[in-house]
Short mmCIF file of C-alpha atoms in Angstrom, two decimals:
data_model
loop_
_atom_site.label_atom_id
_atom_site.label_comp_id
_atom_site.label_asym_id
_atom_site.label_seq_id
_atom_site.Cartn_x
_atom_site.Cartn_y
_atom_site.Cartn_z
CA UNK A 1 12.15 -49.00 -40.07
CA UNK A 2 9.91 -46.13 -40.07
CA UNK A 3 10.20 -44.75 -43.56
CA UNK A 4 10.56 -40.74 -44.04
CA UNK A 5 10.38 -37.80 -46.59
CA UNK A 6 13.32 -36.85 -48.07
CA UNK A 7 15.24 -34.34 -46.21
CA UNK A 8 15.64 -30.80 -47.66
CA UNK A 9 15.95 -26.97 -47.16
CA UNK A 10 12.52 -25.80 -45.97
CA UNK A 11 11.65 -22.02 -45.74
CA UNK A 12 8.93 -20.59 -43.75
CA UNK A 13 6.87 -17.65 -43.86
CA UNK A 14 5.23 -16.51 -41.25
CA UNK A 15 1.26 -15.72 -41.16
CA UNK A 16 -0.63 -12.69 -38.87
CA UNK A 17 -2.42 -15.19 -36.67
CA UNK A 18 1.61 -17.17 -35.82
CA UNK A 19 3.07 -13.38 -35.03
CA UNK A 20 3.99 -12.78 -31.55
CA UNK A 21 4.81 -16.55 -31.21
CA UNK A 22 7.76 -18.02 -29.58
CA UNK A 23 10.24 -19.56 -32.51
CA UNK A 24 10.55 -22.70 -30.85
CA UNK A 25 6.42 -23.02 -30.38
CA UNK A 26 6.39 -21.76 -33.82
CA UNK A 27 8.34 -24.45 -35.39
CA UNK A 28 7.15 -27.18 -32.95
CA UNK A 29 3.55 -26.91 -34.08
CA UNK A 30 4.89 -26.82 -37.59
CA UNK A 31 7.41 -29.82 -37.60
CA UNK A 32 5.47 -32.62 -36.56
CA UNK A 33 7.11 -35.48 -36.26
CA UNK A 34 10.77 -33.87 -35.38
CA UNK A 35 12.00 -34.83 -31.86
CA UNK A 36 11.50 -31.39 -29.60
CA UNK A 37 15.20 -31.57 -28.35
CA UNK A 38 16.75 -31.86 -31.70
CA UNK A 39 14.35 -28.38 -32.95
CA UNK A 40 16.35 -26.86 -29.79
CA UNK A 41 19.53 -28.35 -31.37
CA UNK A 42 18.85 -26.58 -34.76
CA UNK A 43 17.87 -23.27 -33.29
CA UNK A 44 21.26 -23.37 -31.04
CA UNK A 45 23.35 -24.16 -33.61
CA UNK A 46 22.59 -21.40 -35.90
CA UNK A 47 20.85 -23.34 -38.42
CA UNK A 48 17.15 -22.14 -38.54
CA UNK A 49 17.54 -18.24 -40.14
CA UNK A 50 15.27 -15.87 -39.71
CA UNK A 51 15.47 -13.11 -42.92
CA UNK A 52 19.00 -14.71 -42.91
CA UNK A 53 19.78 -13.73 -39.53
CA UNK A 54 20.71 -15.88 -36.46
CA UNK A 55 17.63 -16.30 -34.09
CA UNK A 56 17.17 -17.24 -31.00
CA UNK A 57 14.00 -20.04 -29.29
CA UNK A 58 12.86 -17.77 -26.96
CA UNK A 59 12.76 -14.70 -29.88
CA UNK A 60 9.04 -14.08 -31.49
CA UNK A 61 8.47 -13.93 -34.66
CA UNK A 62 6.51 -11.40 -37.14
CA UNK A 63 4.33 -12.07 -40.03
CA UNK A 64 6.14 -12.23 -43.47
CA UNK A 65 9.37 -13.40 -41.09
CA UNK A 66 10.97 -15.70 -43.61
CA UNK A 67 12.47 -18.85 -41.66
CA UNK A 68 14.92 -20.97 -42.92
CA UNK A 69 14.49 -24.72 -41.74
CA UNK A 70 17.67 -27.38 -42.19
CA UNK A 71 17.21 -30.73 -43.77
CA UNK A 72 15.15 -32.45 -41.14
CA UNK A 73 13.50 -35.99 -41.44
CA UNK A 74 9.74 -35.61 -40.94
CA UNK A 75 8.36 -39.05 -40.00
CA UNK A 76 5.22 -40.59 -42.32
CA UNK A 77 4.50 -41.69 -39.10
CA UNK A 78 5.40 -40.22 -36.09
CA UNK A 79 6.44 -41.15 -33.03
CA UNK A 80 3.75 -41.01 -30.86
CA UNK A 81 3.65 -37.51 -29.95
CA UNK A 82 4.76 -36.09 -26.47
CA UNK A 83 1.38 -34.64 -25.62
CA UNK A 84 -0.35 -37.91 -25.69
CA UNK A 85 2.44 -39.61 -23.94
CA UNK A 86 2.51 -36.74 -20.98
CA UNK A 87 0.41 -37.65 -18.09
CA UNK A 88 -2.74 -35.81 -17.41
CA UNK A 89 -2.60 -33.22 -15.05
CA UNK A 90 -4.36 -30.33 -13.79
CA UNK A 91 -3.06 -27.42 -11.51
CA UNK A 92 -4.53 -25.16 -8.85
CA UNK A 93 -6.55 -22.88 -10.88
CA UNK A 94 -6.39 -18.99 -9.79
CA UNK A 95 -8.50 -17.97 -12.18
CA UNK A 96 -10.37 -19.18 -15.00
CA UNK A 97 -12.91 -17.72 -17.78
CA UNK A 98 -13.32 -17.91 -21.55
CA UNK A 99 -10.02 -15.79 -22.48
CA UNK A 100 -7.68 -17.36 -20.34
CA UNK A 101 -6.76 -19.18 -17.15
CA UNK A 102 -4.28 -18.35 -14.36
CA UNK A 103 -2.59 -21.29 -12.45
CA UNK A 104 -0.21 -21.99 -9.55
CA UNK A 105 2.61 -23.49 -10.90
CA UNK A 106 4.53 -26.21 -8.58
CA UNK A 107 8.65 -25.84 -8.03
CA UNK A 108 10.13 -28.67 -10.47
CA UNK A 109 7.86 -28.73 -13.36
CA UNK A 110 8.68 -27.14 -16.56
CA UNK A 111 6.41 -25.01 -18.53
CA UNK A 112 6.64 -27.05 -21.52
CA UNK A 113 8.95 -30.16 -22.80
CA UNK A 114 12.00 -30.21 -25.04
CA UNK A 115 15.86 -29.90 -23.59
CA UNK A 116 15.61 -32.86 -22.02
CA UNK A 117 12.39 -32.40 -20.56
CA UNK A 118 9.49 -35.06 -21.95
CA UNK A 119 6.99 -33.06 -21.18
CA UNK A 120 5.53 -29.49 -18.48
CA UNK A 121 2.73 -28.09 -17.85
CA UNK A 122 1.45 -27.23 -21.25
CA UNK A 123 1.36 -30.40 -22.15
CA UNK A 124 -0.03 -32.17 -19.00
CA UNK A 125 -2.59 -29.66 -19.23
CA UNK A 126 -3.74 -30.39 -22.59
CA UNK A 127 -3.96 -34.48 -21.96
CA UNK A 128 -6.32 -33.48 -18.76
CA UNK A 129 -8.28 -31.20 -21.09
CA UNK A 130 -8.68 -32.92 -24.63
CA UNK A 131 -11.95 -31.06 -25.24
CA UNK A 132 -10.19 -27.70 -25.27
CA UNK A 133 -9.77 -26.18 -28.52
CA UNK A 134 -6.63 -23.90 -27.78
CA UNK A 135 -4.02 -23.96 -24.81
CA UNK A 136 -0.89 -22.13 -24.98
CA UNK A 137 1.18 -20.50 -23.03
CA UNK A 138 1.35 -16.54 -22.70
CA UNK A 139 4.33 -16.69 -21.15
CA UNK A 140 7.57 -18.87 -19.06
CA UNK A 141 8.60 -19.17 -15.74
CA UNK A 142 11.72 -21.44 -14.36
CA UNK A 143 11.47 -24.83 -13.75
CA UNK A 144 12.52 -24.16 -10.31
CA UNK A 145 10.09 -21.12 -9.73
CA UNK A 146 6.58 -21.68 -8.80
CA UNK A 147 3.76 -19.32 -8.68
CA UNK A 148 1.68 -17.32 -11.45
CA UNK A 149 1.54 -18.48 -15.05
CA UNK A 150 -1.01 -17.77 -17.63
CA UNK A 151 -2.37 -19.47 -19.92
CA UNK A 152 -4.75 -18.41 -23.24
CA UNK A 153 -7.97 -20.12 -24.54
CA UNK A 154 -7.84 -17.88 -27.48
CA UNK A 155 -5.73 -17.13 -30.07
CA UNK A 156 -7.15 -13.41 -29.79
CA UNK A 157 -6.30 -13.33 -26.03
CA UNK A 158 -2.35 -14.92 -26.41
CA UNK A 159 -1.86 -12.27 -28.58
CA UNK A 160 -3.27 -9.59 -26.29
CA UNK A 161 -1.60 -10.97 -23.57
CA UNK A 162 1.43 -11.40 -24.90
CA UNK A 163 1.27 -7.72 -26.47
CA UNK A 164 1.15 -6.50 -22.80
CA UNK A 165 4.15 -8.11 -21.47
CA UNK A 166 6.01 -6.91 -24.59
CA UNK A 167 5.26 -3.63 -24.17
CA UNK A 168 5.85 -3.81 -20.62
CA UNK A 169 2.23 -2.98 -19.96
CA UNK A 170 1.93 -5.13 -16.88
CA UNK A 171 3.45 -5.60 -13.26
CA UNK A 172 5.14 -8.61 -12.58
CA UNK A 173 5.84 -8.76 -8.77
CA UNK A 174 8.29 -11.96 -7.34
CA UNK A 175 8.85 -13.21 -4.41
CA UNK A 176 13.24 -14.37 -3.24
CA UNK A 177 14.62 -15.03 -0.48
CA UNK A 178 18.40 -14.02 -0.98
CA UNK A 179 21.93 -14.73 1.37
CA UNK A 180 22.67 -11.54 2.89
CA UNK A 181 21.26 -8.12 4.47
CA UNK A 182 19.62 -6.19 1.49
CA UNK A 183 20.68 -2.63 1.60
CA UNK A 184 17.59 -0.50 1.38
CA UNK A 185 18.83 2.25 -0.53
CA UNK A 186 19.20 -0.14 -3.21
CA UNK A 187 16.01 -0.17 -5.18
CA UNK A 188 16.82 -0.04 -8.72
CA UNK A 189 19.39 -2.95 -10.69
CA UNK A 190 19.33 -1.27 -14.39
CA UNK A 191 22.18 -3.74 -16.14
CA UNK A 192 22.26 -5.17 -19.48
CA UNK A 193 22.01 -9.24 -19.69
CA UNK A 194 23.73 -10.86 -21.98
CA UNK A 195 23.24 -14.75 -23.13
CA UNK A 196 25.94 -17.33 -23.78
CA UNK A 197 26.98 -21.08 -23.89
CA UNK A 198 28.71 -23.44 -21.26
CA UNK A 199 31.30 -25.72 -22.67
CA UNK A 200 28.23 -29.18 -22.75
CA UNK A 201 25.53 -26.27 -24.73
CA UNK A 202 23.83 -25.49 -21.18
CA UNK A 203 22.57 -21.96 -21.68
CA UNK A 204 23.65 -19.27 -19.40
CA UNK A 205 23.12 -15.36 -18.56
CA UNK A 206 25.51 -12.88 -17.46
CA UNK A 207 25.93 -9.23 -16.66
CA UNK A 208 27.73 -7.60 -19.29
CA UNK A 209 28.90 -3.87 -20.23
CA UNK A 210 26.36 -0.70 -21.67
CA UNK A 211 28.70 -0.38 -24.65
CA UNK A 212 27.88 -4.21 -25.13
CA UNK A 213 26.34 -4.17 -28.37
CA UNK A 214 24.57 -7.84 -27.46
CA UNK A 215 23.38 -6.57 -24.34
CA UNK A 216 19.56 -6.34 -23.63
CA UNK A 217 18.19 -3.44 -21.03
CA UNK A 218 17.62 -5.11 -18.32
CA UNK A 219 15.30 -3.26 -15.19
CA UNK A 220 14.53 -4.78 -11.85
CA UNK A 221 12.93 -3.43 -8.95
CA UNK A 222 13.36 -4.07 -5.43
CA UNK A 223 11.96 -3.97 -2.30
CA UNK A 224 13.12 -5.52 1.61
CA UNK A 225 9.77 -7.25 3.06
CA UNK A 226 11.34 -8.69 5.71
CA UNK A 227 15.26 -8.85 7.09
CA UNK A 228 16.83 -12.10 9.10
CA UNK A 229 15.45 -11.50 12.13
CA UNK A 230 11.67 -11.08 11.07
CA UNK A 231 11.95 -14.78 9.33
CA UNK A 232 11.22 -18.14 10.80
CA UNK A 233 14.44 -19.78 10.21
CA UNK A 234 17.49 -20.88 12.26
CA UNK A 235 19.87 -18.05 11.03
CA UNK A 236 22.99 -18.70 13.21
CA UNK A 237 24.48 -20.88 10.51
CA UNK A 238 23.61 -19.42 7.64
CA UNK A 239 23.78 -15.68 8.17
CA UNK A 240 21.32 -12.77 7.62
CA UNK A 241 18.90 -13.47 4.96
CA UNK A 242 16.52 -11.51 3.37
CA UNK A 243 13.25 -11.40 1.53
CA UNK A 244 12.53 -9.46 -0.99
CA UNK A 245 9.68 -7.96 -3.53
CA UNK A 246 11.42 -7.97 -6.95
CA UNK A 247 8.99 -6.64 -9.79
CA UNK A 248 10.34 -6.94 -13.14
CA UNK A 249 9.85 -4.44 -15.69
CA UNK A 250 11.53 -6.49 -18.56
CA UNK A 251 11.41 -10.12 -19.17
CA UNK A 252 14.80 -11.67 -19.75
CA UNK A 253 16.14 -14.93 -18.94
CA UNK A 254 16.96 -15.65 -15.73
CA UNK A 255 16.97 -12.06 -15.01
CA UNK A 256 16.21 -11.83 -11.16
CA UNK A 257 18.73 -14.71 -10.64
CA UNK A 258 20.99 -12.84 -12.11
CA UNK A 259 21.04 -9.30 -11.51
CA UNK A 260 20.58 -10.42 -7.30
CA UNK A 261 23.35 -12.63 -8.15
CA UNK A 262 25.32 -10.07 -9.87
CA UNK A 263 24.46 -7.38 -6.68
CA UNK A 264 26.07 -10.28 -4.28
CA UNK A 265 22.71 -11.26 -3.18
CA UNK A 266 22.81 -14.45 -4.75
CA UNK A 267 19.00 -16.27 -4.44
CA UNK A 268 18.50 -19.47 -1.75
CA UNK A 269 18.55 -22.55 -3.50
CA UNK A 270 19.24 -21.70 -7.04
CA UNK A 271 21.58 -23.82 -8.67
CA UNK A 272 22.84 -21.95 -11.27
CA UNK A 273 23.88 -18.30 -10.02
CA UNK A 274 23.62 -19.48 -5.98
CA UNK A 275 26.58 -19.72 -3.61
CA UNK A 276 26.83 -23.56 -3.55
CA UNK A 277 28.16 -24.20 -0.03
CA UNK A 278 25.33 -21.62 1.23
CA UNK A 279 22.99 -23.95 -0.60
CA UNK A 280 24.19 -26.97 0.96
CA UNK A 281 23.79 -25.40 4.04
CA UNK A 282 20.22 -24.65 3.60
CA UNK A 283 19.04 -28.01 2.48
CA UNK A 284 20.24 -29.17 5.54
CA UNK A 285 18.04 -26.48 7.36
CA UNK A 286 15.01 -27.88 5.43
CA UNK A 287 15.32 -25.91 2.27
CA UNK A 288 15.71 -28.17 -0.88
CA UNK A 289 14.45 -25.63 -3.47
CA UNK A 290 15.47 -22.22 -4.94
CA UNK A 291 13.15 -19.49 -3.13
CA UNK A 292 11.95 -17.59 -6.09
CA UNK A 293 8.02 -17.45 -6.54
CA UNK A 294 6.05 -15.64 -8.82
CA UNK A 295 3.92 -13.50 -6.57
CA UNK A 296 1.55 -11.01 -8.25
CA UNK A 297 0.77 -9.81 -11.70
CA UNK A 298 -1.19 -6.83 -13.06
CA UNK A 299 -2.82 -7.11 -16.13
CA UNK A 300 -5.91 -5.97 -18.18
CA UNK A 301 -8.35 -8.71 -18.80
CA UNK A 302 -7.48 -9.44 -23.05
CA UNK A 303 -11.06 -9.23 -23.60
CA UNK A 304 -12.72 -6.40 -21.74
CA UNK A 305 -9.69 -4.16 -20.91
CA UNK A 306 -10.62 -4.58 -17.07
CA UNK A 307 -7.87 -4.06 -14.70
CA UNK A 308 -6.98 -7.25 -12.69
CA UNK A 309 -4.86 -7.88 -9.93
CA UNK A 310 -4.01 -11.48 -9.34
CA UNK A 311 -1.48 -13.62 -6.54
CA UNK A 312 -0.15 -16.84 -5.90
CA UNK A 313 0.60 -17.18 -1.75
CA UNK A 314 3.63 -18.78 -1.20
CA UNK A 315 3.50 -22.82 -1.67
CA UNK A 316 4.17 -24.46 2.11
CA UNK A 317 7.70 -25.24 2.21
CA UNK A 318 9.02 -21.50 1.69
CA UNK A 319 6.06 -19.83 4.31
CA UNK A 320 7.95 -20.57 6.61
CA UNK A 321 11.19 -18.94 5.89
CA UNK A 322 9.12 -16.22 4.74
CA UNK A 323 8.06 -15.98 8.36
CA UNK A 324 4.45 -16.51 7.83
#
């Protein structure tokens, strides 16, 4: 049997160069050795604190953020760790310089491992690239979503990065292909999103009230690019469709799955918020994933303040239900 440290109360505090950082890429860089699924586990349950207050993985943390870590076994010698053990992969690179890199994310592959995942894209791209001295991620995307996601080479350009999109300093631009007719006077979905827990600890996001003291602004934009008719699909079966630009201009969890969902525009394919018997009837049209792609992103470069404009087409199997 491996042998361990004893286990014990640990408390955290949190330097300049962590702030800005995810908690649970916080705490997986700093508890080596502790299975990524069970440092989920903790932060679900309520047991990592942050100034004594529940936090949640997804929430960044602050320098002098004081985090309270349960009794966890630390390994002598660890398991072999996940990043070794993921396969090597690269992705179609969009762009690429010194700062940072943009890729084109496939459908299907998560951005990073832990809840059940071994390992994503982070950590596939790290195995094909051992000589790089700094990969993270600036920010998510879906599993099932493909399209833009960024990635840092610097510690100085994560955090400018990541400053943008918290400030809401940049345009985030999607791609979804939804059941229904779109009404065009509806441009604006301004609701508060709320998260919760299914009954097995699957994670979930709903609409809720503005008097909702849990509820987070929510903002999404949206625009009809092209209606049933326009799209290169057998419609008789399943209805009008339509496709739509949704730009973001706040990043919550599952927030365009939701708020369509929530309008009765519920996404093709997704298997979460979707209408399941519409869903059945699209695989059996030829569509087997959710249509939801990140598009197009505005940004300023991290380094030289340079406005940029970059896009990910649509991958093969949705351009034509896009009608391209």
């Amino acid at each position: 049997m491996t042998p361990s440290t004893p286990a014990a109360v640990r408390h955290l505090t949190v330097d300049a160069e962590s702030a800005g950082q995810r908690l649970d890429n916080y705490l997986i860089r700093h508890l080596k050795g502790v299975p990524k699924t069970h440092i989920y586990r903790i932060i679900r349950s309520g047991e990592v604190r942050r100034n004594k207050g529940r936090v949640s993985a997804d929430d960044r943390v602050e320098a002098g953020d004081v985090l309270r870590i349960p009794p966890v076994r630390l390994a002598e010698r660890a398991e072999p760790d996940v990043a070794l053990a993921a396969p090597a992969r690269e992705f179609p690179v969009l762009y690429e310089d010194e700062a940072f890199l943009a890729i084109d994310k496939p459908a299907g592959v998560a951005v990073h491992g832990g809840s059940g995942v071994s390992s994503g894209v982070i950590e596939q791209l790290r195995r094909a690239r051992p000589q790089a001295r700094f990969l993270e991620l600036v920010h998510r995307l879906d599993r099932e979503t493909s399209g833009l996601l960024l990635i840092a080479k610097k510690r100085s350009a994560l955090k400018a990065l990541q400053d943008q999109f918290r400030e809401r300093e940049t345009g985030k631009t999607y791609l979804a292909l939804v059941k229904g007719a779109w009404p065009t006077r509806l441009k604006v979905l301004d609701q508060p999103l709320i998260k919760y827990l299914l009954a097995d600890g699957e994670r979930r996001v709903r609409v809720t009230g503005r008097d909702d003291p849990d509820g987070m602004r929510s903002v999404t934009l949206v625009k009809v690019r092209g209606a049933a008719e326009g799209l290169g699909v057998p419609v008789a079966a399943l209805g009008p469709l339509s496709l739509l630009e949704v730009t973001i201009k706040t990043g919550r969890t599952h927030q365009i799955r939701v708020h369509l969902a929530s309008a009765g525009y519920p996404i093709a394919g997704d298997e979460k918020y979707g209408d399941f018997a519409f869903n059945r009837e699209l695989a059996r049209a030829g569509l087997r994933r959710m249509f939801l792609h990140a598009w197009r992103l505005r940004i300023a470069h991290p380094v030289t303040g340079a406005s940029m404009e970059l896009c990910s087409e649509l991958p093969g199997e949705l351009q034509r239900w896009a009608g391209l």
